[in-house]
mmCIF file of C-alpha atoms and ligand atoms in Angstrom:
data_model
loop_
_atom_site.group_PDB
_atom_site.id
_atom_site.type_symbol
_atom_site.label_atom_id
_atom_site.label_comp_id
_atom_site.label_asym_id
_atom_site.label_seq_id
_atom_site.Cartn_x
_atom_site.Cartn_y
_atom_site.Cartn_z
ATOM 1 C CA MET A 1 0.000 0.000 0.000
ATOM 2 C CA ILE A 2 1.301 3.416 -0.983
ATOM 3 C CA GLU A 3 1.467 6.119 1.715
ATOM 4 C CA LEU A 4 2.929 9.592 2.082
ATOM 5 C CA ARG A 5 4.789 10.011 5.371
ATOM 6 C CA LYS A 6 6.631 12.972 6.835
ATOM 7 C CA ILE A 7 10.411 13.112 6.893
ATOM 8 C CA THR A 8 11.785 11.987 10.252
ATOM 9 C CA HIS A 9 15.123 11.103 11.811
ATOM 10 C CA ASP A 10 14.166 7.485 11.147
ATOM 11 C CA ASN A 11 13.656 7.712 7.373
ATOM 12 C CA LEU A 12 16.069 10.504 6.396
ATOM 13 C CA ARG A 13 18.926 8.158 5.511
ATOM 14 C CA GLU A 14 16.586 5.935 3.493
ATOM 15 C CA ILE A 15 15.491 8.963 1.454
ATOM 16 C CA LEU A 16 19.121 9.888 0.809
ATOM 17 C CA ALA A 17 19.833 6.314 -0.318
ATOM 18 C CA LEU A 18 17.161 6.391 -3.058
ATOM 19 C CA GLU A 19 18.650 6.158 -6.558
ATOM 20 C CA LEU A 20 17.697 7.238 -10.061
ATOM 21 C CA ALA A 21 18.188 5.040 -13.114
ATOM 22 C CA ASP A 22 20.969 5.907 -15.564
ATOM 23 C CA GLY A 23 20.297 9.162 -17.406
ATOM 24 C CA GLN A 24 17.481 10.318 -15.113
ATOM 25 C CA ASP A 25 19.659 12.780 -13.204
ATOM 26 C CA GLN A 26 19.155 15.221 -16.098
ATOM 27 C CA TYR A 27 15.464 15.422 -15.217
ATOM 28 C CA VAL A 28 15.438 16.105 -11.470
ATOM 29 C CA ASP A 29 17.460 17.646 -8.657
ATOM 30 C CA THR A 30 19.056 15.308 -6.169
ATOM 31 C CA ASN A 31 17.045 14.491 -3.064
ATOM 32 C CA ILE A 32 19.731 16.044 -0.888
ATOM 33 C CA TYR A 33 19.455 19.293 -2.858
ATOM 34 C CA ARG A 34 15.686 19.389 -2.282
ATOM 35 C CA LEU A 35 16.167 18.789 1.443
ATOM 36 C CA ALA A 36 18.837 21.495 1.612
ATOM 37 C CA SER A 37 16.605 23.855 -0.349
ATOM 38 C CA ALA A 38 13.810 23.226 2.169
ATOM 39 C CA TYR A 39 16.182 24.209 4.981
ATOM 40 C CA VAL A 40 17.079 27.442 3.175
ATOM 41 C CA LYS A 41 13.408 28.313 2.582
ATOM 42 C CA ILE A 42 12.472 27.658 6.204
ATOM 43 C CA THR A 43 15.412 29.629 7.613
ATOM 44 C CA ASN A 44 14.611 32.572 5.310
ATOM 45 C CA ASN A 45 10.996 32.902 6.387
ATOM 46 C CA GLU A 46 9.577 31.531 3.141
ATOM 47 C CA LYS A 47 6.508 29.308 3.077
ATOM 48 C CA PRO A 48 7.543 25.863 4.278
ATOM 49 C CA PRO A 49 7.741 23.415 1.369
ATOM 50 C CA ILE A 50 5.711 20.207 1.676
ATOM 51 C CA LEU A 51 8.040 17.218 1.676
ATOM 52 C CA PHE A 52 7.047 13.569 1.932
ATOM 53 C CA ALA A 53 8.710 10.204 1.840
ATOM 54 C CA ILE A 54 6.752 7.846 -0.406
ATOM 55 C CA TYR A 55 6.272 4.422 1.201
ATOM 56 C CA ASN A 56 5.129 1.140 -0.260
ATOM 57 C CA ASN A 57 4.274 -1.407 2.444
ATOM 58 C CA ASP A 58 6.529 0.313 5.027
ATOM 59 C CA GLU A 59 9.479 0.635 2.628
ATOM 60 C CA VAL A 60 10.684 4.056 1.432
ATOM 61 C CA ILE A 61 10.483 4.001 -2.374
ATOM 62 C CA GLY A 62 10.392 7.666 -3.344
ATOM 63 C CA PHE A 63 10.394 11.296 -2.380
ATOM 64 C CA THR A 64 8.390 14.397 -3.289
ATOM 65 C CA ASP A 65 8.648 18.138 -2.645
ATOM 66 C CA MET A 66 5.715 20.488 -3.230
ATOM 67 C CA GLY A 67 4.916 24.140 -2.684
ATOM 68 C CA PHE A 68 1.954 26.508 -2.483
ATOM 69 C CA TYR A 69 2.240 29.480 -4.838
ATOM 70 C CA GLU A 70 0.077 32.582 -4.866
ATOM 71 C CA LEU A 71 -0.154 35.619 -7.104
ATOM 72 C CA ALA A 72 3.035 37.257 -5.864
ATOM 73 C CA GLU A 73 4.984 34.280 -7.199
ATOM 74 C CA SER A 74 3.234 34.477 -10.565
ATOM 75 C CA ALA A 75 5.871 32.465 -12.417
ATOM 76 C CA TYR A 76 4.243 29.339 -11.018
ATOM 77 C CA LEU A 77 0.706 30.233 -12.100
ATOM 78 C CA CYS A 78 -1.060 29.455 -15.361
ATOM 79 C CA LYS A 79 -2.323 32.945 -16.126
ATOM 80 C CA GLU A 80 -4.314 31.934 -19.181
ATOM 81 C CA PHE A 81 -6.406 29.615 -16.989
ATOM 82 C CA GLY A 82 -6.965 32.393 -14.443
ATOM 83 C CA ASP A 83 -5.211 30.518 -11.634
ATOM 84 C CA LYS A 84 -4.722 32.663 -8.530
ATOM 85 C CA ALA A 85 -3.074 29.989 -6.442
ATOM 86 C CA THR A 86 -1.613 26.633 -7.293
ATOM 87 C CA TYR A 87 0.181 23.732 -5.681
ATOM 88 C CA GLY A 88 3.371 23.044 -7.596
ATOM 89 C CA ILE A 89 4.965 19.601 -7.515
ATOM 90 C CA ASN A 90 8.609 20.592 -7.649
ATOM 91 C CA HIS A 91 10.171 17.178 -7.234
ATOM 92 C CA PHE A 92 8.909 13.641 -7.607
ATOM 93 C CA MET A 93 10.985 10.488 -7.903
ATOM 94 C CA ILE A 94 10.695 6.738 -7.454
ATOM 95 C CA ASP A 95 13.749 4.608 -6.700
ATOM 96 C CA LYS A 96 15.173 2.923 -9.788
ATOM 97 C CA LYS A 97 14.493 -0.584 -8.417
ATOM 98 C CA GLN A 98 10.802 0.254 -7.895
ATOM 99 C CA GLN A 99 10.106 1.951 -11.214
ATOM 100 C CA GLY A 100 7.832 0.463 -13.880
ATOM 101 C CA LYS A 101 5.550 -1.303 -11.371
ATOM 102 C CA GLY A 102 2.730 1.223 -11.274
ATOM 103 C CA LEU A 103 3.913 2.635 -7.930
ATOM 104 C CA GLY A 104 4.701 6.123 -9.263
ATOM 105 C CA LYS A 105 1.166 6.423 -10.570
ATOM 106 C CA GLN A 106 -0.306 5.262 -7.242
ATOM 107 C CA ALA A 107 1.935 7.738 -5.398
ATOM 108 C CA MET A 108 0.835 10.597 -7.653
ATOM 109 C CA ILE A 109 -2.813 9.721 -6.996
ATOM 110 C CA LYS A 110 -2.081 9.915 -3.231
ATOM 111 C CA ILE A 111 -0.396 13.287 -3.732
ATOM 112 C CA ILE A 112 -3.411 14.616 -5.631
ATOM 113 C CA GLU A 113 -5.773 13.331 -2.903
ATOM 114 C CA TYR A 114 -3.592 15.009 -0.267
ATOM 115 C CA LEU A 115 -3.523 18.334 -2.130
ATOM 116 C CA TYR A 116 -7.328 18.248 -2.325
ATOM 117 C CA SER A 117 -7.188 18.885 1.441
ATOM 118 C CA PHE A 118 -5.613 22.291 0.587
ATOM 119 C CA PRO A 119 -2.906 21.944 3.276
ATOM 120 C CA GLN A 120 -1.626 25.526 2.920
ATOM 121 C CA GLY A 121 -4.701 27.210 1.448
ATOM 122 C CA LYS A 122 -7.280 26.996 -1.324
ATOM 123 C CA ALA A 123 -5.893 26.695 -4.828
ATOM 124 C CA ASP A 124 -7.219 26.450 -8.370
ATOM 125 C CA ALA A 125 -4.918 23.781 -9.762
ATOM 126 C CA ILE A 126 -1.898 21.555 -9.346
ATOM 127 C CA SER A 127 0.985 22.293 -11.701
ATOM 128 C CA ILE A 128 3.974 20.242 -12.760
ATOM 129 C CA SER A 129 6.581 20.814 -15.402
ATOM 130 C CA TYR A 130 8.840 18.228 -16.951
ATOM 131 C CA TRP A 131 11.589 18.057 -19.532
ATOM 132 C CA MET A 132 10.036 17.312 -22.893
ATOM 133 C CA THR A 133 12.170 14.213 -23.437
ATOM 134 C CA ASN A 134 11.087 12.691 -20.094
ATOM 135 C CA VAL A 135 8.627 10.200 -21.598
ATOM 136 C CA ALA A 136 7.985 8.372 -18.307
ATOM 137 C CA ALA A 137 6.945 11.587 -16.508
ATOM 138 C CA ARG A 138 4.868 12.723 -19.470
ATOM 139 C CA GLY A 139 2.998 9.385 -19.619
ATOM 140 C CA LEU A 140 2.458 9.214 -15.876
ATOM 141 C CA TYR A 141 1.095 12.753 -15.490
ATOM 142 C CA LYS A 142 -1.205 12.336 -18.476
ATOM 143 C CA SER A 143 -2.498 9.037 -17.076
ATOM 144 C CA VAL A 144 -3.682 10.768 -13.866
ATOM 145 C CA GLY A 145 -5.339 13.686 -15.650
ATOM 146 C CA PHE A 146 -2.733 16.441 -16.069
ATOM 147 C CA ILE A 147 -3.069 18.357 -19.323
ATOM 148 C CA GLU A 148 -0.331 20.287 -21.057
ATOM 149 C CA THR A 149 -0.916 24.038 -20.773
ATOM 150 C CA GLY A 150 0.791 24.787 -24.076
ATOM 151 C CA GLU A 151 3.625 26.596 -22.294
ATOM 152 C CA LYS A 152 7.135 25.514 -23.220
ATOM 153 C CA TRP A 153 10.332 27.168 -22.145
ATOM 154 C CA ASP A 154 14.074 26.628 -22.054
ATOM 155 C CA GLY A 155 14.531 24.658 -18.832
ATOM 156 C CA ASN A 156 17.883 26.293 -18.157
ATOM 157 C CA THR A 157 17.107 29.946 -18.869
ATOM 158 C CA GLY A 158 13.311 30.061 -18.437
ATOM 159 C CA GLU A 159 12.972 31.834 -21.813
ATOM 160 C CA LYS A 160 9.954 31.028 -23.989
ATOM 161 C CA TRP A 161 10.698 28.081 -26.270
ATOM 162 C CA ASP A 162 11.260 28.839 -29.950
ATOM 163 C CA ALA A 163 9.499 26.108 -31.953
ATOM 164 C CA ASP A 164 12.333 26.009 -34.511
ATOM 165 C CA ARG A 165 14.954 24.931 -31.976
ATOM 166 C CA GLU A 166 16.370 21.465 -32.425
ATOM 167 C CA ASP A 167 17.955 21.024 -28.978
ATOM 168 C CA ILE A 168 14.616 19.691 -27.764
ATOM 169 C CA GLU A 169 16.250 18.058 -24.738
ATOM 170 C CA LEU A 170 16.435 21.555 -23.198
ATOM 171 C CA ALA A 171 12.704 22.211 -23.513
ATOM 172 C CA GLU A 172 10.452 22.100 -20.468
ATOM 173 C CA VAL A 173 6.680 21.631 -20.644
ATOM 174 C CA GLY A 174 3.988 22.910 -18.282
ATOM 175 C CA THR A 175 1.032 20.771 -17.214
ATOM 176 C CA ARG A 176 -1.950 21.472 -15.018
ATOM 177 C CA LEU A 177 -4.683 19.567 -13.193
ATOM 178 C CA ALA A 178 -7.647 21.725 -12.167
ATOM 179 C CA PHE A 179 -9.157 21.099 -8.719
HETATM 180 C C1 COA B 1 8.695 9.321 -13.729
HETATM 181 C C2 COA B 1 8.673 8.242 -12.632
HETATM 182 C C3 COA B 1 8.281 8.914 -11.316
HETATM 183 C C4 COA B 1 7.629 7.195 -13.019
HETATM 184 O O1 COA B 1 7.485 6.297 -11.929
HETATM 185 P P1 COA B 1 7.138 4.751 -12.157
HETATM 186 O O2 COA B 1 6.820 4.163 -10.837
HETATM 187 O O3 COA B 1 8.216 4.110 -12.941
HETATM 188 O O4 COA B 1 5.827 4.860 -13.065
HETATM 189 P P2 COA B 1 4.641 3.781 -13.134
HETATM 190 O O5 COA B 1 5.184 2.416 -13.214
HETATM 191 O O6 COA B 1 3.661 4.077 -12.046
HETATM 192 O O7 COA B 1 3.983 4.159 -14.538
HETATM 193 C C5 COA B 1 2.837 4.973 -14.629
HETATM 194 C C6 COA B 1 2.653 5.451 -16.039
HETATM 195 O O8 COA B 1 3.752 6.294 -16.406
HETATM 196 C C7 COA B 1 4.107 6.070 -17.752
HETATM 197 N N1 COA B 1 5.475 5.513 -17.816
HETATM 198 C C8 COA B 1 6.224 5.069 -16.780
HETATM 199 N N2 COA B 1 7.444 4.686 -17.211
HETATM 200 C C9 COA B 1 7.444 4.901 -18.551
HETATM 201 C C10 COA B 1 8.409 4.753 -19.552
HETATM 202 N N3 COA B 1 9.629 4.284 -19.268
HETATM 203 N N4 COA B 1 8.098 5.092 -20.824
HETATM 204 C C11 COA B 1 6.881 5.575 -21.125
HETATM 205 N N5 COA B 1 5.919 5.779 -20.190
HETATM 206 C C12 COA B 1 6.185 5.434 -18.928
HETATM 207 C C13 COA B 1 3.087 5.118 -18.318
HETATM 208 O O9 COA B 1 2.008 5.908 -18.795
HETATM 209 C C14 COA B 1 2.649 4.359 -17.079
HETATM 210 O O10 COA B 1 1.362 3.856 -17.174
HETATM 211 P P3 COA B 1 1.132 2.420 -17.870
HETATM 212 O O11 COA B 1 2.133 1.489 -17.262
HETATM 213 O O12 COA B 1 -0.278 2.128 -17.495
HETATM 214 O O13 COA B 1 1.330 2.667 -19.314
HETATM 215 C C15 COA B 1 10.041 7.519 -12.507
HETATM 216 O O14 COA B 1 10.421 7.061 -13.779
HETATM 217 C C16 COA B 1 11.143 8.401 -11.966
HETATM 218 O O15 COA B 1 11.307 8.548 -10.742
HETATM 219 N N6 COA B 1 11.945 9.021 -12.870
HETATM 220 C C17 COA B 1 13.093 9.831 -12.480
HETATM 221 C C18 COA B 1 12.676 11.135 -11.838
HETATM 222 C C19 COA B 1 11.725 11.913 -12.727
HETATM 223 O O16 COA B 1 11.920 12.043 -13.934
HETATM 224 N N7 COA B 1 10.690 12.492 -12.085
HETATM 225 C C20 COA B 1 9.707 13.317 -12.752
HETATM 226 C C21 COA B 1 10.198 14.708 -12.843
HETATM 227 S S1 COA B 1 9.067 15.802 -13.656
#
């Protein structure tokens, strides 16, 4: 059974031991970076990020990091949909040994159910972006109802994507799931 559990002294090392498959490090930050980033946010009076260990039958199999974004942080909002607040899933990974078993999809469904409780406030949508060449992420998000917003940008610079570019591996795609 898939569960989201808070980070504790007991599971911290297990989270840090989670591994990506070859080539996947181009798609996500490391887990230790996300934990360090959470520390920096909390110690600089920013909204606390929402971090969870993903468990399957009492075993840590993944990790996620989410945030609540309001108008002042408009870069995270889908303006054309009129979103005033959104939960952004900033990081989501399943250990390489546990991938391809349907667990990522089950975990994402749990995350969506959790966000429906509006843990940091009411929002209009959940947003996720992924690198265009990340076919696993694209398939998973589509399978749980996310739709592409039509926004594409250079994942390194944030500049709007020029459709004529051929270095497609640098393109990032926005998706959205309305509450
Ligand atoms: C993306 C990731 C979370 C998917 O987790 P997973 O547990 O392997 O995914 P699941 O087995 O639950 O698959 C769910 C759906 O995702 C899609 N999918 C998963 N792996 C896929 C692959 N290799 N190729 C194409 N589609 C894939 C399919 O639509 C699948 O549904 P289906 O099996 O019914 O067709 C995992 O590959 C991962 O951690 N990748 C590295 C980190 C990452 O890229 N995170 C996302 C950042 S935006």
